[in-house]
């Protein structure tokens, strides 16, 4: 069948060559071990598949006429990705009869440095290529990434310059780290091969970004993973780094046991508790270098998982947990470093960890606050009984206008939590409420005293005040600017708190129907940043239980804010602020828990709860208006 890209003559030529018996050649993997020299390798200049067994089958695909493209995604270190590309170049130059070969990198600067430092040496160190090396190659071409062999041309270039991808037809192509290429460059590179019937394209990269050109390329291919055999159940599984809730697999360790008082980790303890869990049976495999190498030698590429893929495009991924030359504790350290940077506002460090260490695709919408944002107690469920020995039950409500674009109407979110006299607590309810009447029905059902119910009045204050007046609740209102409130003690001395003394507000002020002055609602003002500090302290110093059946929305919103370090523009002093992880994330349940923490402090200060607990608010500049915590 004649394709759109070829003429009648080209069709006949292709049919002719396909009919000619091909000489038996050794598999490319064996050819590489015989001829390829890994110049500058820290392991050995002789290429050995024992170090990178995952390359054996993909190397042999290079000489498979039914395969035209390989997209290989793997970690940045200890995978042999670059050697894979260099072997392909050497093999094509040595064994093909013609058709230009192209090696694409992100920029011309990287290209020139890489060619001079490594690629030229690798090509010359390969015996079959060295025999074809042109005599009298100009000094300029020798350092500029262009080699004109007798039977084909080799060029190495950066893709940042559009002209590099808009001229000559290319038969064979290696694309290095396309995850970093400017959008659209992969498509331009592909266009260079449209007029060649026996083309081949090799894409080599770490992970990219969800929905970028590499992500789409990978998931349009066969999508195959490197699978090890479990020594217990003998089934194949993909060695994953991350733990997915409700699924077996991933790298596990005891972070609580290893965490020091200052928040750092003892990595000797982490290393002693570290294990990889089989995704099939849950068997635990420890970080033994010999055992990992043995499993890698018996591993294989799994079957294609994309039923719609063309089999001529093999897309394969090697996970960060699969390379036996890198200890798992090194992965854990990198993860912790990335998460610490993320808490300080450095997104790039965490993005690099996902892409380069886990060899996965970074999703800008999925950013954790820190390891174990909340600890879920799977043996506890939400119920009206709650703690039988509770000292108080507190209910907090947050009003939401709703987004018309999402089809939302005004509603409320509520959280109810029980506290013992020692401040140990348990969540008994979290959920969405439609109407003010539903708030009162919920309060009655869970037997919460009206005086222990508070509603935030940051939005539509008059409406909230009227609800509070109707049912006997308290109203809350936050302050963006850091503030401590003066309280007078019975002996007329003064103290300072993160919340104000209760003040009465008139819910019907200015009412034309004569209700003005008939009702009074207790209003408490508070420092937005400090109530977050307080919740953080209570969670750290008490048993703060979250039942296993909490909603996904609660879990996500409890991870919606993080503590970041800032520098004052005038004094250059550092200070900490709670900020939303991303602006689009909801934080309503998290804010309700902050309200509850503040109310606990009020009960302690009033003597209702007798417990030895103190809280010193963090110092923050008072000459800056702070709006980092997302509204409440």
PDB file of N, CA and C in Angstrom, residues 172-221:
ATOM      1  N   UNK A 172      16.944   8.727  11.079  1.00  0.00           N
ATOM      2  CA  UNK A 172      17.071   8.212  12.441  1.00  0.00           C
ATOM      3  C   UNK A 172      17.279   9.378  13.403  1.00  0.00           C
ATOM      4  N   UNK A 173      16.605   9.314  14.530  1.00  0.00           N
ATOM      5  CA  UNK A 173      16.599  10.474  15.415  1.00  0.00           C
ATOM      6  C   UNK A 173      16.632  10.033  16.875  1.00  0.00           C
ATOM      7  N   UNK A 174      17.498  10.669  17.664  1.00  0.00           N
ATOM      8  CA  UNK A 174      17.507  10.496  19.119  1.00  0.00           C
ATOM      9  C   UNK A 174      17.181  11.850  19.736  1.00  0.00           C
ATOM     10  N   UNK A 175      16.140  11.886  20.564  1.00  0.00           N
ATOM     11  CA  UNK A 175      15.712  13.122  21.215  1.00  0.00           C
ATOM     12  C   UNK A 175      15.982  13.020  22.715  1.00  0.00           C
ATOM     13  N   UNK A 176      16.885  13.845  23.200  1.00  0.00           N
ATOM     14  CA  UNK A 176      17.324  13.788  24.596  1.00  0.00           C
ATOM     15  C   UNK A 176      16.544  14.793  25.448  1.00  0.00           C
ATOM     16  N   UNK A 177      15.955  14.304  26.554  1.00  0.00           N
ATOM     17  CA  UNK A 177      15.217  15.108  27.529  1.00  0.00           C
ATOM     18  C   UNK A 177      14.155  16.015  26.897  1.00  0.00           C
ATOM     19  N   UNK A 178      13.255  15.457  26.092  1.00  0.00           N
ATOM     20  CA  UNK A 178      12.221  16.302  25.472  1.00  0.00           C
ATOM     21  C   UNK A 178      11.247  16.912  26.475  1.00  0.00           C
ATOM     22  N   UNK A 179      11.261  16.444  27.738  1.00  0.00           N
ATOM     23  CA  UNK A 179      10.392  17.066  28.744  1.00  0.00           C
ATOM     24  C   UNK A 179      10.751  18.537  28.947  1.00  0.00           C
ATOM     25  N   UNK A 180      12.010  18.892  28.646  1.00  0.00           N
ATOM     26  CA  UNK A 180      12.468  20.273  28.848  1.00  0.00           C
ATOM     27  C   UNK A 180      12.360  21.114  27.580  1.00  0.00           C
ATOM     28  N   UNK A 181      11.922  20.510  26.478  1.00  0.00           N
ATOM     29  CA  UNK A 181      11.836  21.248  25.222  1.00  0.00           C
ATOM     30  C   UNK A 181      10.677  22.235  25.252  1.00  0.00           C
ATOM     31  N   UNK A 182      10.819  23.282  24.470  1.00  0.00           N
ATOM     32  CA  UNK A 182       9.725  24.231  24.297  1.00  0.00           C
ATOM     33  C   UNK A 182       8.543  23.522  23.637  1.00  0.00           C
ATOM     34  N   UNK A 183       7.337  23.905  24.040  1.00  0.00           N
ATOM     35  CA  UNK A 183       6.130  23.274  23.505  1.00  0.00           C
ATOM     36  C   UNK A 183       6.118  23.327  21.981  1.00  0.00           C
ATOM     37  N   UNK A 184       5.764  22.218  21.362  1.00  0.00           N
ATOM     38  CA  UNK A 184       5.680  22.126  19.908  1.00  0.00           C
ATOM     39  C   UNK A 184       6.934  21.635  19.227  1.00  0.00           C
ATOM     40  N   UNK A 185       8.066  21.584  19.962  1.00  0.00           N
ATOM     41  CA  UNK A 185       9.327  21.178  19.344  1.00  0.00           C
ATOM     42  C   UNK A 185       9.338  19.685  18.994  1.00  0.00           C
ATOM     43  N   UNK A 186       8.683  18.851  19.785  1.00  0.00           N
ATOM     44  CA  UNK A 186       8.647  17.422  19.455  1.00  0.00           C
ATOM     45  C   UNK A 186       7.914  17.195  18.139  1.00  0.00           C
ATOM     46  N   UNK A 187       6.857  17.940  17.927  1.00  0.00           N
ATOM     47  CA  UNK A 187       6.112  17.806  16.676  1.00  0.00           C
ATOM     48  C   UNK A 187       6.961  18.250  15.487  1.00  0.00           C
ATOM     49  N   UNK A 188       7.720  19.329  15.652  1.00  0.00           N
ATOM     50  CA  UNK A 188       8.606  19.777  14.574  1.00  0.00           C
ATOM     51  C   UNK A 188       9.660  18.722  14.255  1.00  0.00           C
ATOM     52  N   UNK A 189      10.195  18.081  15.304  1.00  0.00           N
ATOM     53  CA  UNK A 189      11.198  17.039  15.085  1.00  0.00           C
ATOM     54  C   UNK A 189      10.599  15.866  14.311  1.00  0.00           C
ATOM     55  N   UNK A 190       9.361  15.509  14.627  1.00  0.00           N
ATOM     56  CA  UNK A 190       8.709  14.394  13.936  1.00  0.00           C
ATOM     57  C   UNK A 190       8.498  14.691  12.460  1.00  0.00           C
ATOM     58  N   UNK A 191       8.229  15.950  12.136  1.00  0.00           N
ATOM     59  CA  UNK A 191       7.974  16.316  10.744  1.00  0.00           C
ATOM     60  C   UNK A 191       9.183  16.053   9.854  1.00  0.00           C
ATOM     61  N   UNK A 192      10.379  16.025  10.467  1.00  0.00           N
ATOM     62  CA  UNK A 192      11.604  15.794   9.692  1.00  0.00           C
ATOM     63  C   UNK A 192      11.670  14.374   9.137  1.00  0.00           C
ATOM     64  N   UNK A 193      10.832  13.466   9.642  1.00  0.00           N
ATOM     65  CA  UNK A 193      10.905  12.059   9.238  1.00  0.00           C
ATOM     66  C   UNK A 193       9.715  11.611   8.392  1.00  0.00           C
ATOM     67  N   UNK A 194       8.883  12.541   7.978  1.00  0.00           N
ATOM     68  CA  UNK A 194       7.657  12.209   7.256  1.00  0.00           C
ATOM     69  C   UNK A 194       7.908  11.481   5.936  1.00  0.00           C
ATOM     70  N   UNK A 195       9.008  11.781   5.266  1.00  0.00           N
ATOM     71  CA  UNK A 195       9.236  11.237   3.930  1.00  0.00           C
ATOM     72  C   UNK A 195      10.115   9.986   3.932  1.00  0.00           C
ATOM     73  N   UNK A 196      10.325   9.397   5.094  1.00  0.00           N
ATOM     74  CA  UNK A 196      11.176   8.209   5.213  1.00  0.00           C
ATOM     75  C   UNK A 196      10.324   7.032   5.665  1.00  0.00           C
ATOM     76  N   UNK A 197      10.419   5.907   4.937  1.00  0.00           N
ATOM     77  CA  UNK A 197       9.578   4.760   5.303  1.00  0.00           C
ATOM     78  C   UNK A 197      10.196   3.924   6.418  1.00  0.00           C
ATOM     79  N   UNK A 198      11.521   3.862   6.479  1.00  0.00           N
ATOM     80  CA  UNK A 198      12.181   3.030   7.489  1.00  0.00           C
ATOM     81  C   UNK A 198      12.812   3.893   8.583  1.00  0.00           C
ATOM     82  N   UNK A 199      12.068   4.878   9.032  1.00  0.00           N
ATOM     83  CA  UNK A 199      12.548   5.814  10.044  1.00  0.00           C
ATOM     84  C   UNK A 199      12.541   5.174  11.426  1.00  0.00           C
ATOM     85  N   UNK A 200      13.308   5.802  12.341  1.00  0.00           N
ATOM     86  CA  UNK A 200      13.273   5.383  13.741  1.00  0.00           C
ATOM     87  C   UNK A 200      13.488   6.617  14.617  1.00  0.00           C
ATOM     88  N   UNK A 201      12.739   6.656  15.723  1.00  0.00           N
ATOM     89  CA  UNK A 201      12.834   7.789  16.650  1.00  0.00           C
ATOM     90  C   UNK A 201      12.964   7.254  18.075  1.00  0.00           C
ATOM     91  N   UNK A 202      13.970   7.750  18.786  1.00  0.00           N
ATOM     92  CA  UNK A 202      14.218   7.326  20.161  1.00  0.00           C
ATOM     93  C   UNK A 202      14.139   8.548  21.075  1.00  0.00           C
ATOM     94  N   UNK A 203      13.131   8.575  21.960  1.00  0.00           N
ATOM     95  CA  UNK A 203      12.939   9.675  22.903  1.00  0.00           C
ATOM     96  C   UNK A 203      13.393   9.225  24.293  1.00  0.00           C
ATOM     97  N   UNK A 204      14.321   9.948  24.886  1.00  0.00           N
ATOM     98  CA  UNK A 204      14.894   9.575  26.181  1.00  0.00           C
ATOM     99  C   UNK A 204      14.704  10.722  27.161  1.00  0.00           C
ATOM    100  N   UNK A 205      14.049  10.447  28.300  1.00  0.00           N
ATOM    101  CA  UNK A 205      13.745  11.561  29.190  1.00  0.00           C
ATOM    102  C   UNK A 205      13.467  11.095  30.610  1.00  0.00           C
ATOM    103  N   UNK A 206      13.598  12.024  31.542  1.00  0.00           N
ATOM    104  CA  UNK A 206      13.021  11.834  32.865  1.00  0.00           C
ATOM    105  C   UNK A 206      11.528  12.130  32.737  1.00  0.00           C
ATOM    106  N   UNK A 207      10.814  12.154  33.853  1.00  0.00           N
ATOM    107  CA  UNK A 207       9.397  12.480  33.790  1.00  0.00           C
ATOM    108  C   UNK A 207       9.177  13.921  33.361  1.00  0.00           C
ATOM    109  N   UNK A 208       7.973  14.236  32.952  1.00  0.00           N
ATOM    110  CA  UNK A 208       7.640  15.586  32.516  1.00  0.00           C
ATOM    111  C   UNK A 208       6.522  16.171  33.351  1.00  0.00           C
ATOM    112  N   UNK A 209       5.621  16.878  32.696  1.00  0.00           N
ATOM    113  CA  UNK A 209       4.477  17.509  33.343  1.00  0.00           C
ATOM    114  C   UNK A 209       3.211  16.929  32.730  1.00  0.00           C
ATOM    115  N   UNK A 210       2.217  16.680  33.565  1.00  0.00           N
ATOM    116  CA  UNK A 210       0.947  16.148  33.073  1.00  0.00           C
ATOM    117  C   UNK A 210       0.404  17.045  31.961  1.00  0.00           C
ATOM    118  N   UNK A 211       0.055  16.426  30.848  1.00  0.00           N
ATOM    119  CA  UNK A 211      -0.504  17.075  29.658  1.00  0.00           C
ATOM    120  C   UNK A 211       0.529  17.832  28.828  1.00  0.00           C
ATOM    121  N   UNK A 212       1.830  17.700  29.121  1.00  0.00           N
ATOM    122  CA  UNK A 212       2.806  18.301  28.219  1.00  0.00           C
ATOM    123  C   UNK A 212       3.055  17.364  27.040  1.00  0.00           C
ATOM    124  N   UNK A 213       3.938  17.758  26.097  1.00  0.00           N
ATOM    125  CA  UNK A 213       4.133  16.978  24.876  1.00  0.00           C
ATOM    126  C   UNK A 213       4.715  15.599  25.169  1.00  0.00           C
ATOM    127  N   UNK A 214       5.585  15.488  26.175  1.00  0.00           N
ATOM    128  CA  UNK A 214       6.147  14.184  26.523  1.00  0.00           C
ATOM    129  C   UNK A 214       5.099  13.293  27.165  1.00  0.00           C
ATOM    130  N   UNK A 215       4.277  13.851  28.041  1.00  0.00           N
ATOM    131  CA  UNK A 215       3.211  13.089  28.704  1.00  0.00           C
ATOM    132  C   UNK A 215       2.259  12.499  27.676  1.00  0.00           C
ATOM    133  N   UNK A 216       1.845  13.310  26.716  1.00  0.00           N
ATOM    134  CA  UNK A 216       0.943  12.818  25.669  1.00  0.00           C
ATOM    135  C   UNK A 216       1.634  11.764  24.810  1.00  0.00           C
ATOM    136  N   UNK A 217       2.910  12.004  24.497  1.00  0.00           N
ATOM    137  CA  UNK A 217       3.670  11.043  23.696  1.00  0.00           C
ATOM    138  C   UNK A 217       3.739   9.694  24.404  1.00  0.00           C
ATOM    139  N   UNK A 218       4.076   9.703  25.688  1.00  0.00           N
ATOM    140  CA  UNK A 218       4.220   8.454  26.442  1.00  0.00           C
ATOM    141  C   UNK A 218       2.904   7.681  26.497  1.00  0.00           C
ATOM    142  N   UNK A 219       1.818   8.358  26.813  1.00  0.00           N
ATOM    143  CA  UNK A 219       0.547   7.650  26.994  1.00  0.00           C
ATOM    144  C   UNK A 219      -0.163   7.362  25.676  1.00  0.00           C
ATOM    145  N   UNK A 220       0.353   7.867  24.561  1.00  0.00           N
ATOM    146  CA  UNK A 220      -0.135   7.441  23.249  1.00  0.00           C
ATOM    147  C   UNK A 220       0.571   6.179  22.777  1.00  0.00           C
ATOM    148  N   UNK A 221       1.687   5.840  23.431  1.00  0.00           N
ATOM    149  CA  UNK A 221       2.420   4.621  23.107  1.00  0.00           C
ATOM    150  C   UNK A 221       1.857   3.420  23.841  1.00  0.00           C
TER     151      UNK A 221
END
